[in-house]
Amino acid sequence: MIREGLQTLVDWGKYGFAVVGAASNGREAVEKHAALGPDLILIDIRMPGMDGLQAIEEIRKTDAVCHFLILSGYAEFDYAKQAIAHNVDGYILKPIDEDELESYVERISTRLQKQSEQQLNAEQSTMLLREEMLQQLAAGKLDPNLSSTQELKTLLGAPAKYYQLLLIELYSREHSLTMNATLKKKLAEIVEQKQLGFVFSAEPYVGVLLKDFLLQNGSREQMKQWIEECCGARVRFAAAASDSVRDPGELQNWTPAVRGLLKQRFMLQGQQIHLASLFLHGKQSEEPIQSEAPSIDSLAQKLYYMLDIGSKDGIDKALQEASEHICAYDISEQFVKSSWAQLLTIVLNKATASNPGVSVQEDLSMVTALYLAHHYDEMIDQLRKRLSDLAAKIGKSDSLSVMKQMTDFIERHYSENIKLETLADLFNYNSGYLGKMFKNYTGEHFNTYLDQVRIQHAIELLQEGLKVHQVSERVGYANVDYFHSKFKKYKGVSPSSFKSVSGKPASE
């Protein structure tokens, strides 16, 4: 009856309390304390099995902060002395005085509120200090005299066997100023709830200090999924992680490698967590291995030829070769993009000049898309697709025989410096074998066939009124004397014999 009356005797909610349980004896009180963890217990002295003082003594073994109000009909001083020894808040005699009880409850409520505020302030101070130290750690500016002290480890909570630093860079077409704050808040809810470590600001990155959650195999994939969920569909990320260490202070030694890796973000694969240790151990070259700048013109010529014959495999091969040459010289985003833009412009100008169906606008959109790419592999994949589509549009049919494609190619490019080796590379044949196939198909050696095509076009140009030196250059002979000798060899007369007279073509 008294227990039920106590629940309504005081307006518990007024003082911030809620009644969470009741027990009929001391042993049950100890069990319910363990299960419910209350802030205040009202307890009688005389109870069967275990009395109130024994119950308080048992509870004090595990809880030094719980508040107690003793209710008793016994006023002996010995009980009061024992209650004081157990650090109780009040000793109320039965019958219970309602005002006295409420006065005690109000005082305890005030103390609890102050303790709560102090605890909150202490937690906030700890969070701010931990955030500041983790920021210094991620920037490589943590005081070396402090990095291995107990203070840092205390701020990180329960000790761990391994610690690991993760830095995340976010980027988006929308350039939202709140991206980092949003990721920090959402990822912290996951990481800190699972007690895996701490999430902090490490501008321009979001940092994560992980405890006993090594980023390898499945755990790295799990962290990637959490980051993607927190970022949403519109925000992209690239992340780099240190190796695992035993002492959190040692993470500062990894800071330059982790930050250096993110500076190469354009060359990294997006939506992935990259391990700095793999890069340090030579699995990714950070330095150029080629001292001479790549020949953009020759790389562009090869790519254009592949485009011209409509070879998707050839386009892939030419893109791969160009990629190797450019990246071997310099992997900075600015150099790589400007080199590819230059190469692509040459290719598209050639394609536009020989194919009226290719618009300048199409050229511009392809180059613009190149500059907007966030990652190198995405840029190359995009180029491959766009060029393959263009090859299907302007390239010559793959269904034609290789020999027919070769003769058509010569007809289109006779004025350029093409060689049998050029076509062997284009069509992926051994040059000696291809030369024999060509001789069997045309009845002429490759160079002879090329000369004859050039001479035939030279005659057409001469009859249009062009001068001999102009014609020589137009059909691919840089030296006029050499052109004369070739012309006379095949036609038996000099080029001038075919020049038009008064607008009428000369006869042979």
XYZ file of C-alpha atoms in Angstrom:
508
model
C 0.000 0.000 0.000
C 2.849 2.368 0.868
C 4.708 1.564 -2.358
C 1.620 2.347 -4.410
C 0.973 5.499 -2.407
C 4.508 6.799 -2.971
C 3.932 6.812 -6.737
C 1.146 9.413 -6.343
C 2.238 11.196 -3.181
C 4.769 13.342 -5.074
C 4.444 14.984 -8.475
C 7.554 13.198 -9.723
C 7.395 14.698 -13.220
C 7.554 18.212 -11.742
C 11.063 17.441 -10.499
C 12.212 15.604 -13.620
C 11.665 12.071 -12.331
C 9.751 9.090 -13.709
C 8.941 6.003 -11.601
C 10.574 3.034 -13.369
C 9.972 0.183 -10.896
C 9.068 -1.142 -7.464
C 10.471 -3.978 -5.337
C 9.002 -5.849 -2.361
C 12.311 -6.686 -0.648
C 16.005 -5.837 -0.584
C 17.188 -8.611 -2.881
C 14.626 -7.673 -5.522
C 15.714 -4.035 -5.127
C 19.342 -4.979 -5.917
C 18.238 -6.895 -9.029
C 16.033 -4.068 -10.273
C 18.791 -1.536 -9.685
C 21.106 -3.611 -11.903
C 18.458 -3.784 -14.640
C 17.107 -0.212 -14.494
C 19.985 1.937 -13.200
C 17.813 4.524 -11.368
C 19.003 7.918 -10.116
C 16.977 7.743 -6.880
C 15.768 4.855 -4.691
C 13.309 5.166 -1.809
C 13.943 2.173 0.466
C 12.635 0.810 3.774
C 14.911 -0.514 6.521
C 13.061 -3.641 7.653
C 12.388 -6.087 4.806
C 12.437 -9.923 4.556
C 15.529 -11.701 3.184
C 17.744 -8.608 2.864
C 17.082 -5.382 4.747
C 17.414 -1.905 3.340
C 20.915 -1.178 4.681
C 22.238 -4.470 3.285
C 20.656 -3.671 -0.086
C 22.273 -0.195 -0.091
C 25.651 -1.730 0.817
C 25.340 -4.225 -2.056
C 24.316 -1.531 -4.568
C 27.180 0.737 -3.478
C 29.653 -1.928 -4.624
C 28.798 -1.046 -8.238
C 27.164 2.372 -8.018
C 28.620 5.243 -5.999
C 26.316 7.971 -7.359
C 22.762 6.637 -6.910
C 20.712 8.689 -4.433
C 18.857 7.040 -1.524
C 16.031 8.129 0.757
C 15.476 5.755 3.683
C 11.941 5.270 4.981
C 11.614 3.671 8.373
C 9.479 3.487 11.476
C 12.564 3.019 13.636
C 14.255 6.135 14.937
C 17.258 4.528 16.588
C 20.522 6.406 16.113
C 22.387 3.266 14.990
C 20.298 3.083 11.825
C 20.962 6.746 11.115
C 24.720 6.247 11.591
C 24.788 3.293 9.177
C 22.749 5.266 6.653
C 25.249 8.147 6.820
C 28.101 5.675 6.263
C 26.410 4.533 3.070
C 26.078 8.105 1.847
C 22.297 8.367 1.770
C 20.458 11.627 1.124
C 17.788 11.446 3.847
C 16.190 9.435 6.628
C 12.408 9.842 6.790
C 10.363 8.402 9.610
C 6.970 6.830 9.125
C 4.305 7.981 8.921
C 5.741 9.894 5.991
C 5.410 13.661 6.034
C 4.486 14.669 2.481
C 6.185 18.084 2.691
C 9.363 16.599 4.128
C 9.519 13.996 1.373
C 8.892 16.576 -1.355
C 11.590 18.820 0.119
C 14.116 15.965 -0.076
C 13.046 15.114 -3.657
C 13.414 18.757 -4.729
C 16.937 18.981 -3.260
C 17.996 15.727 -4.940
C 16.500 16.889 -8.243
C 18.508 20.133 -8.033
C 21.706 18.192 -7.335
C 21.046 15.824 -10.222
C 20.433 18.719 -12.609
C 23.712 20.350 -11.568
C 25.534 17.060 -11.935
C 23.955 16.568 -15.353
C 25.008 20.049 -16.442
C 28.517 19.483 -15.134
C 28.703 16.122 -16.870
C 27.417 17.666 -20.098
C 29.944 20.484 -19.865
C 32.690 17.972 -19.156
C 31.621 15.837 -22.127
C 31.480 18.889 -24.387
C 34.926 19.983 -23.198
C 36.247 16.493 -23.840
C 34.666 16.456 -27.319
C 36.115 19.870 -28.184
C 39.562 18.934 -26.921
C 39.442 15.574 -28.736
C 38.271 17.293 -31.955
C 41.108 19.811 -31.703
C 43.738 17.141 -31.101
C 42.438 14.946 -33.921
C 42.498 17.950 -36.271
C 46.124 18.568 -35.305
C 46.884 14.875 -35.788
C 45.319 14.838 -39.273
C 47.219 18.001 -40.206
C 50.523 16.594 -38.927
C 50.730 19.374 -36.309
C 50.188 17.484 -33.078
C 52.736 18.346 -30.396
C 55.193 15.418 -30.486
C 55.632 15.683 -26.710
C 51.895 15.097 -26.344
C 51.231 12.561 -29.072
C 52.254 9.560 -27.005
C 51.039 10.766 -23.615
C 48.218 9.352 -21.608
C 46.101 12.459 -22.306
C 45.618 11.600 -25.987
C 44.769 8.008 -25.189
C 42.362 9.133 -22.461
C 40.526 11.387 -24.902
C 40.124 8.406 -27.262
C 38.369 6.348 -24.578
C 38.910 2.643 -24.076
C 42.286 1.507 -25.446
C 42.441 -0.367 -28.743
C 44.921 -2.797 -30.272
C 44.994 -0.907 -33.572
C 44.301 2.655 -34.725
C 43.818 3.861 -38.302
C 43.317 7.310 -39.868
C 40.856 7.842 -42.729
C 40.444 11.124 -44.636
C 37.481 11.635 -46.974
C 37.263 14.273 -49.716
C 33.822 15.216 -51.036
C 32.992 16.895 -54.335
C 29.863 17.650 -56.281
C 28.692 19.576 -59.318
C 26.578 21.615 -56.892
C 29.555 22.650 -54.693
C 27.463 22.586 -51.521
C 29.072 24.256 -48.510
C 27.302 21.866 -46.140
C 28.568 18.597 -47.662
C 31.310 18.034 -45.072
C 29.084 18.950 -42.121
C 26.334 16.619 -43.319
C 28.718 13.692 -43.824
C 30.372 14.303 -40.455
C 27.046 14.258 -38.615
C 25.610 11.192 -40.387
C 28.816 9.153 -40.361
C 29.426 9.985 -36.678
C 26.036 8.496 -35.809
C 27.125 5.212 -37.383
C 30.771 5.077 -36.309
C 30.314 6.304 -32.742
C 27.154 4.285 -32.114
C 29.045 1.144 -33.130
C 31.998 2.341 -30.988
C 34.380 2.085 -33.947
C 36.094 5.435 -33.318
C 35.472 9.146 -33.872
C 34.489 11.344 -36.822
C 35.919 14.882 -36.928
C 36.458 17.899 -39.164
C 39.820 17.936 -40.943
C 39.265 20.659 -43.547
C 39.134 20.326 -46.471
C 38.416 16.712 -45.536
C 36.258 14.751 -43.101
C 38.433 12.666 -40.809
C 37.755 9.346 -39.090
C 39.954 7.832 -36.390
C 39.172 4.125 -36.290
C 39.726 1.809 -33.345
C 40.071 -1.926 -34.023
C 38.200 -1.626 -37.329
C 40.882 -2.372 -39.890
C 40.064 -1.171 -43.404
C 40.690 -4.369 -45.317
C 38.540 -6.689 -47.384
C 34.963 -6.692 -46.072
C 35.425 -3.905 -43.511
C 36.728 -1.526 -46.182
C 33.702 -2.315 -48.363
C 31.414 -1.784 -45.360
C 32.927 1.640 -44.631
C 32.600 2.555 -48.307
C 28.882 1.683 -48.192
C 28.362 3.778 -45.052
C 30.055 6.786 -46.672
C 27.970 6.392 -49.843
C 24.761 6.179 -47.794
C 25.700 9.334 -45.875
C 26.683 11.242 -49.044
C 23.619 10.437 -51.115
C 23.441 10.143 -54.898
C 24.678 13.626 -55.831
C 27.848 13.801 -53.776
C 30.986 11.899 -54.801
C 33.936 10.993 -52.608
C 37.505 9.794 -52.648
C 39.132 8.515 -49.465
C 42.626 7.589 -48.289
C 43.620 5.650 -45.183
C 46.818 5.153 -43.230
C 48.247 1.833 -42.250
C 47.143 0.500 -38.847
C 49.327 1.418 -35.846
C 49.514 0.374 -32.200
C 49.873 3.879 -30.749
C 47.514 6.647 -31.975
C 50.376 9.142 -31.864
C 52.112 7.178 -34.646
C 49.308 8.130 -37.059
C 50.948 11.533 -37.441
C 53.768 9.821 -39.347
C 51.173 8.715 -41.939
C 49.551 12.114 -42.397
C 51.788 13.276 -45.319
C 51.187 10.025 -47.227
C 47.407 10.087 -46.713
C 47.080 13.768 -47.667
C 49.501 13.340 -50.557
C 47.363 10.523 -51.906
C 44.235 12.690 -51.885
C 46.109 15.423 -53.750
C 46.291 12.915 -56.609
C 42.520 12.475 -56.488
C 42.138 12.891 -60.258
C 44.333 9.845 -60.861
C 42.516 7.773 -58.201
C 39.396 5.729 -58.732
C 36.319 7.459 -57.350
C 33.963 6.037 -54.686
C 36.800 3.993 -53.195
C 38.958 3.925 -50.051
C 42.630 3.861 -51.069
C 45.389 2.629 -48.760
C 48.410 4.911 -48.550
C 50.665 1.929 -47.759
C 50.079 0.446 -51.241
C 51.221 3.687 -52.870
C 54.252 4.027 -50.627
C 55.334 0.509 -51.524
C 55.479 1.280 -55.228
C 52.194 -0.141 -56.505
C 51.340 3.315 -57.824
C 54.022 5.462 -59.447
C 53.974 9.027 -58.123
C 56.900 10.252 -60.212
C 57.075 10.559 -64.014
C 59.193 7.895 -65.696
C 59.600 9.698 -69.016
C 61.740 12.820 -69.381
C 60.556 13.888 -72.826
C 57.126 15.388 -73.389
C 54.791 13.108 -75.367
C 54.344 13.765 -79.096
C 50.694 14.814 -79.091
C 50.616 15.139 -82.902
C 51.773 11.582 -83.570
C 49.488 10.138 -80.879
C 46.559 12.103 -82.329
C 47.367 10.902 -85.858
C 47.296 7.277 -84.774
C 44.014 7.748 -82.916
C 42.477 9.511 -85.909
C 43.488 6.694 -88.260
C 41.796 4.191 -85.955
C 38.711 6.394 -85.904
C 38.796 6.715 -89.670
C 38.805 2.965 -90.303
C 36.096 2.430 -87.652
C 38.183 0.123 -85.480
C 36.918 0.088 -81.881
C 39.754 -2.200 -80.821
C 42.167 0.150 -82.536
C 40.670 3.136 -80.696
C 41.150 1.318 -77.396
C 44.736 0.545 -78.314
C 45.472 4.127 -79.388
C 43.868 5.533 -76.219
C 45.958 3.169 -74.098
C 49.173 4.176 -75.865
C 48.385 7.891 -75.539
C 47.496 7.395 -71.865
C 50.802 5.681 -71.128
C 52.844 8.410 -72.842
C 51.003 11.316 -71.211
C 50.949 9.865 -67.686
C 54.574 8.752 -67.894
C 55.553 12.399 -68.280
C 53.254 14.154 -65.777
C 50.203 12.993 -63.793
C 49.054 16.400 -62.595
C 45.387 17.002 -63.425
C 46.137 20.231 -65.300
C 48.776 18.676 -67.566
C 46.807 15.489 -68.224
C 43.590 17.308 -69.128
C 45.297 19.938 -71.300
C 47.259 17.212 -73.149
C 44.132 15.198 -73.828
C 42.223 18.311 -74.858
C 44.982 19.161 -77.362
C 45.086 15.588 -78.682
C 41.310 15.355 -78.960
C 41.066 18.722 -80.717
C 43.516 17.545 -83.402
C 41.589 14.309 -83.907
C 38.200 16.017 -84.095
C 39.456 18.743 -86.448
C 40.650 16.043 -88.825
C 37.368 14.161 -88.494
C 35.332 17.320 -89.103
C 37.391 18.281 -92.159
C 36.871 14.929 -93.864
C 33.354 14.203 -92.612
C 30.673 16.877 -93.060
C 28.411 14.977 -90.679
C 30.638 15.784 -87.678
C 29.653 19.145 -86.188
C 31.890 21.628 -84.387
C 29.378 21.623 -81.515
C 29.949 17.906 -81.101
C 33.676 18.581 -80.900
C 33.243 21.234 -78.225
C 30.962 19.096 -76.066
C 33.495 16.258 -76.081
C 36.351 18.535 -74.977
C 34.170 20.246 -72.362
C 33.144 16.887 -70.898
C 36.825 16.003 -70.658
C 37.542 19.033 -68.452
C 34.533 18.270 -66.216
C 35.687 14.719 -65.416
C 36.450 14.115 -61.719
C 38.700 11.085 -62.264
C 41.098 9.947 -64.964
C 39.568 6.487 -65.446
C 36.117 8.053 -65.835
C 37.498 10.525 -68.370
C 39.103 7.749 -70.453
C 35.959 5.586 -70.308
C 33.915 8.551 -71.475
C 36.364 9.290 -74.316
C 36.324 5.659 -75.375
C 32.537 5.622 -75.594
C 32.257 8.961 -77.406
C 34.970 8.058 -79.919
C 33.517 4.588 -80.497
C 30.155 6.203 -81.219
C 31.844 8.634 -83.593
C 33.738 5.798 -85.296
C 30.443 4.000 -85.895
C 29.120 7.186 -87.441
C 32.030 8.110 -89.733
C 34.279 5.053 -89.821
C 34.392 2.649 -92.714
C 32.594 -0.661 -92.359
C 34.427 -3.448 -90.546
C 32.668 -5.874 -92.896
C 34.955 -4.789 -95.738
C 37.994 -6.957 -96.298
C 41.259 -5.721 -94.852
C 42.680 -5.246 -98.381
C 39.672 -3.171 -99.456
C 39.976 -1.119 -96.286
C 43.673 -0.587 -97.011
C 43.137 0.644 -100.561
C 40.284 2.898 -99.412
C 42.491 4.228 -96.634
C 45.281 5.003 -99.109
C 42.778 6.809 -101.311
C 41.761 9.017 -98.395
C 45.233 9.616 -96.949
C 47.631 9.430 -99.917
C 48.891 12.963 -99.200
C 50.107 11.995 -95.719
C 53.295 10.258 -94.710
C 51.793 6.763 -94.563
C 53.883 3.623 -94.691
C 53.204 -0.085 -94.790
C 54.209 -0.192 -91.105
C 51.525 2.418 -90.394
C 48.817 0.208 -91.867
C 50.259 -2.937 -90.315
C 49.879 -1.242 -86.924
C 46.380 -0.021 -87.786
C 45.104 -3.409 -88.898
C 47.176 -5.386 -86.383
C 49.220 -7.408 -88.896
C 52.866 -8.234 -89.281
C 54.163 -5.742 -91.875
C 55.979 -8.391 -93.962
C 52.915 -10.627 -94.127
C 50.621 -7.681 -94.852
C 52.928 -6.569 -97.690
C 52.627 -9.975 -99.367
C 48.828 -9.955 -98.969
C 48.680 -6.466 -100.482
C 50.865 -7.478 -103.469
C 48.645 -10.490 -104.142
C 45.500 -8.338 -103.925
C 46.627 -5.298 -105.992
C 49.405 -6.773 -108.124
C 51.713 -4.008 -106.856
C 54.023 -3.502 -103.924
C 52.658 -1.096 -101.318
C 55.028 1.799 -102.152
C 54.399 1.410 -105.885
C 50.638 1.404 -105.369
C 50.883 4.521 -103.162
C 53.032 6.316 -105.754
C 50.560 5.492 -108.520
C 47.621 6.834 -106.469
C 49.587 10.024 -105.775
C 50.568 10.477 -109.415
C 46.968 10.008 -110.564
C 45.765 12.681 -108.136
C 48.696 14.905 -109.195
C 47.481 14.760 -112.806
C 44.008 15.870 -111.712
C 45.446 18.813 -109.779
C 47.776 19.822 -112.641
C 44.839 19.845 -115.028
C 43.000 22.125 -112.608
C 45.761 24.687 -113.101
C 47.903 24.241 -109.986
C 51.643 24.754 -110.229
C 54.004 21.803 -110.100
C 55.459 22.666 -106.686
C 51.951 23.110 -105.275
C 50.862 19.747 -106.646
C 53.987 18.061 -105.331
C 53.191 19.193 -101.797
C 49.465 18.408 -102.113
C 50.009 14.758 -103.042
C 52.607 14.032 -100.362
C 56.016 14.766 -101.937
C 57.858 17.393 -99.927
C 60.735 17.507 -102.441
C 59.823 18.796 -105.926
C 62.781 17.098 -107.629
C 61.782 13.794 -106.083
C 58.239 14.379 -107.380
C 59.636 15.024 -110.890
C 61.596 11.785 -110.872
C 58.642 9.745 -109.620
C 56.297 11.334 -112.159
C 58.641 10.671 -115.065
C 59.196 7.102 -113.850
C 55.478 6.273 -114.018
C 54.327 8.538 -116.855
C 57.444 8.865 -118.985
C 57.079 12.670 -119.165
C 57.477 15.591 -116.779
C 54.546 16.881 -114.655
C 54.366 20.085 -116.697
C 53.200 18.037 -119.709
C 49.866 17.686 -117.942
C 49.424 21.313 -117.026
C 46.321 22.941 -118.490
C 46.757 25.539 -121.218
C 44.214 28.389 -121.474
C 41.852 26.486 -119.250
C 42.000 23.360 -121.386
C 43.696 20.254 -120.022
C 46.792 19.030 -121.840
C 46.725 15.581 -123.388
C 49.104 12.869 -122.320
